[in-house]
Amino acid sequence: MSFDPARRALSNELLFAYSNFSPQKSAWSPLWFFEWDHSTRLTETNRMVYNLTRF
């Protein structure tokens, strides 16, 4: 997983907006981390596949 501070700040803003727009899902719901982690892994996997297949 990347440790780019800009992407980390963006993910924090997205988590805040997500908890803002769906108040019934609190930040301590057991699902928000898995959802964020899955989307992050998909992003990293897509970037890796792109970098490996662009040649």
Short mmCIF file of N, CA and C in Angstrom, two decimals:
data_model
loop_
_atom_site.label_atom_id
_atom_site.label_comp_id
_atom_site.label_asym_id
_atom_site.label_seq_id
_atom_site.Cartn_x
_atom_site.Cartn_y
_atom_site.Cartn_z
N MET A 1 0.85 -1.19 0.00
CA MET A 1 0.00 0.00 0.00
C MET A 1 0.89 1.24 0.00
N SER A 2 0.45 2.23 -0.74
CA SER A 2 1.24 3.45 -0.88
C SER A 2 1.08 4.34 0.34
N PHE A 3 2.12 5.10 0.65
CA PHE A 3 2.09 6.02 1.78
C PHE A 3 2.19 7.47 1.32
N ASP A 4 1.64 7.74 0.14
CA ASP A 4 1.65 9.11 -0.38
C ASP A 4 0.73 9.97 0.48
N PRO A 5 1.25 11.04 1.10
CA PRO A 5 0.40 11.83 2.02
C PRO A 5 -0.78 12.49 1.33
N ALA A 6 -0.65 12.80 0.04
CA ALA A 6 -1.78 13.41 -0.65
C ALA A 6 -2.92 12.40 -0.79
N ARG A 7 -2.58 11.16 -1.17
CA ARG A 7 -3.62 10.14 -1.29
C ARG A 7 -4.19 9.79 0.08
N ARG A 8 -3.33 9.83 1.12
CA ARG A 8 -3.84 9.54 2.46
C ARG A 8 -4.82 10.62 2.89
N ALA A 9 -4.51 11.89 2.61
CA ALA A 9 -5.42 12.98 2.95
C ALA A 9 -6.72 12.84 2.16
N LEU A 10 -6.62 12.46 0.90
CA LEU A 10 -7.82 12.29 0.09
C LEU A 10 -8.69 11.17 0.65
N SER A 11 -8.07 10.06 1.06
CA SER A 11 -8.86 8.97 1.61
C SER A 11 -9.51 9.40 2.92
N ASN A 12 -8.83 10.22 3.72
CA ASN A 12 -9.44 10.73 4.95
C ASN A 12 -10.63 11.60 4.62
N GLU A 13 -10.51 12.46 3.61
CA GLU A 13 -11.64 13.31 3.22
C GLU A 13 -12.79 12.45 2.71
N LEU A 14 -12.48 11.40 1.95
CA LEU A 14 -13.55 10.54 1.44
C LEU A 14 -14.24 9.79 2.57
N LEU A 15 -13.46 9.34 3.56
CA LEU A 15 -14.08 8.67 4.71
C LEU A 15 -14.97 9.64 5.47
N PHE A 16 -14.52 10.89 5.62
CA PHE A 16 -15.33 11.88 6.33
C PHE A 16 -16.61 12.16 5.56
N ALA A 17 -16.51 12.29 4.23
CA ALA A 17 -17.71 12.54 3.43
C ALA A 17 -18.65 11.34 3.49
N TYR A 18 -18.08 10.14 3.47
CA TYR A 18 -18.91 8.94 3.52
C TYR A 18 -19.68 8.87 4.84
N SER A 19 -18.99 9.16 5.95
CA SER A 19 -19.68 9.14 7.24
C SER A 19 -20.64 10.32 7.36
N ASN A 20 -20.36 11.41 6.61
CA ASN A 20 -21.25 12.56 6.63
C ASN A 20 -22.56 12.26 5.91
N PHE A 21 -22.47 11.65 4.74
CA PHE A 21 -23.65 11.47 3.90
C PHE A 21 -24.46 10.23 4.29
N SER A 22 -23.88 9.35 5.11
CA SER A 22 -24.67 8.21 5.59
C SER A 22 -24.50 8.12 7.10
N PRO A 23 -25.19 8.96 7.85
CA PRO A 23 -24.97 8.98 9.31
C PRO A 23 -25.42 7.70 10.00
N GLN A 24 -26.25 6.87 9.32
CA GLN A 24 -26.66 5.63 9.97
C GLN A 24 -25.50 4.63 10.02
N LYS A 25 -24.48 4.82 9.17
CA LYS A 25 -23.28 3.99 9.25
C LYS A 25 -22.23 4.78 10.02
N SER A 26 -22.09 4.50 11.27
CA SER A 26 -21.13 5.25 12.07
C SER A 26 -19.71 4.88 11.65
N ALA A 27 -18.75 5.70 12.07
CA ALA A 27 -17.35 5.44 11.72
C ALA A 27 -16.85 4.15 12.37
N TRP A 28 -17.54 3.67 13.41
CA TRP A 28 -17.09 2.45 14.10
C TRP A 28 -17.87 1.22 13.64
N SER A 29 -18.65 1.38 12.57
CA SER A 29 -19.28 0.20 11.98
C SER A 29 -18.19 -0.75 11.50
N PRO A 30 -18.38 -2.06 11.70
CA PRO A 30 -17.30 -3.01 11.34
C PRO A 30 -17.03 -3.10 9.85
N LEU A 31 -17.84 -2.47 9.01
CA LEU A 31 -17.69 -2.65 7.57
C LEU A 31 -16.88 -1.56 6.88
N TRP A 32 -16.74 -0.38 7.49
CA TRP A 32 -16.16 0.73 6.72
C TRP A 32 -14.70 0.45 6.39
N PHE A 33 -13.96 -0.18 7.31
CA PHE A 33 -12.54 -0.43 7.04
C PHE A 33 -12.38 -1.45 5.92
N PHE A 34 -13.19 -2.50 5.92
CA PHE A 34 -13.07 -3.51 4.86
C PHE A 34 -13.44 -2.91 3.51
N GLU A 35 -14.45 -2.04 3.51
CA GLU A 35 -14.82 -1.39 2.26
C GLU A 35 -13.68 -0.50 1.76
N TRP A 36 -13.09 0.30 2.65
CA TRP A 36 -11.99 1.17 2.25
C TRP A 36 -10.77 0.35 1.83
N ASP A 37 -10.48 -0.70 2.60
CA ASP A 37 -9.32 -1.52 2.29
C ASP A 37 -9.49 -2.22 0.95
N HIS A 38 -10.70 -2.70 0.66
CA HIS A 38 -10.94 -3.38 -0.61
C HIS A 38 -10.77 -2.41 -1.77
N SER A 39 -11.34 -1.19 -1.64
CA SER A 39 -11.20 -0.23 -2.73
C SER A 39 -9.73 0.17 -2.91
N THR A 40 -8.99 0.30 -1.79
CA THR A 40 -7.57 0.65 -1.89
C THR A 40 -6.80 -0.47 -2.58
N ARG A 41 -7.08 -1.72 -2.19
CA ARG A 41 -6.39 -2.85 -2.83
C ARG A 41 -6.73 -2.92 -4.32
N LEU A 42 -7.98 -2.65 -4.67
CA LEU A 42 -8.35 -2.65 -6.09
C LEU A 42 -7.58 -1.57 -6.83
N THR A 43 -7.47 -0.38 -6.23
CA THR A 43 -6.72 0.70 -6.88
C THR A 43 -5.26 0.30 -7.08
N GLU A 44 -4.64 -0.25 -6.02
CA GLU A 44 -3.23 -0.63 -6.13
C GLU A 44 -3.05 -1.76 -7.14
N THR A 45 -3.98 -2.71 -7.14
CA THR A 45 -3.87 -3.83 -8.09
C THR A 45 -4.02 -3.34 -9.52
N ASN A 46 -4.98 -2.45 -9.75
CA ASN A 46 -5.16 -1.92 -11.10
C ASN A 46 -3.93 -1.15 -11.55
N ARG A 47 -3.31 -0.38 -10.64
CA ARG A 47 -2.10 0.35 -11.01
C ARG A 47 -0.97 -0.62 -11.32
N MET A 48 -0.84 -1.69 -10.54
CA MET A 48 0.21 -2.66 -10.78
C MET A 48 -0.01 -3.37 -12.11
N VAL A 49 -1.24 -3.79 -12.38
CA VAL A 49 -1.53 -4.47 -13.65
C VAL A 49 -1.25 -3.54 -14.81
N TYR A 50 -1.63 -2.28 -14.67
CA TYR A 50 -1.36 -1.33 -15.76
C TYR A 50 0.13 -1.18 -15.99
N ASN A 51 0.89 -1.03 -14.89
CA ASN A 51 2.33 -0.83 -15.05
C ASN A 51 3.01 -2.07 -15.61
N LEU A 52 2.47 -3.25 -15.34
CA LEU A 52 3.11 -4.47 -15.83
C LEU A 52 2.69 -4.81 -17.25
N THR A 53 1.58 -4.25 -17.73
CA THR A 53 1.08 -4.65 -19.05
C THR A 53 1.14 -3.52 -20.06
N ARG A 54 1.74 -2.40 -19.71
CA ARG A 54 1.75 -1.28 -20.65
C ARG A 54 2.85 -1.41 -21.70
N PHE A 55 3.73 -2.39 -21.56
CA PHE A 55 4.81 -2.55 -22.54
C PHE A 55 4.42 -3.51 -23.65
#
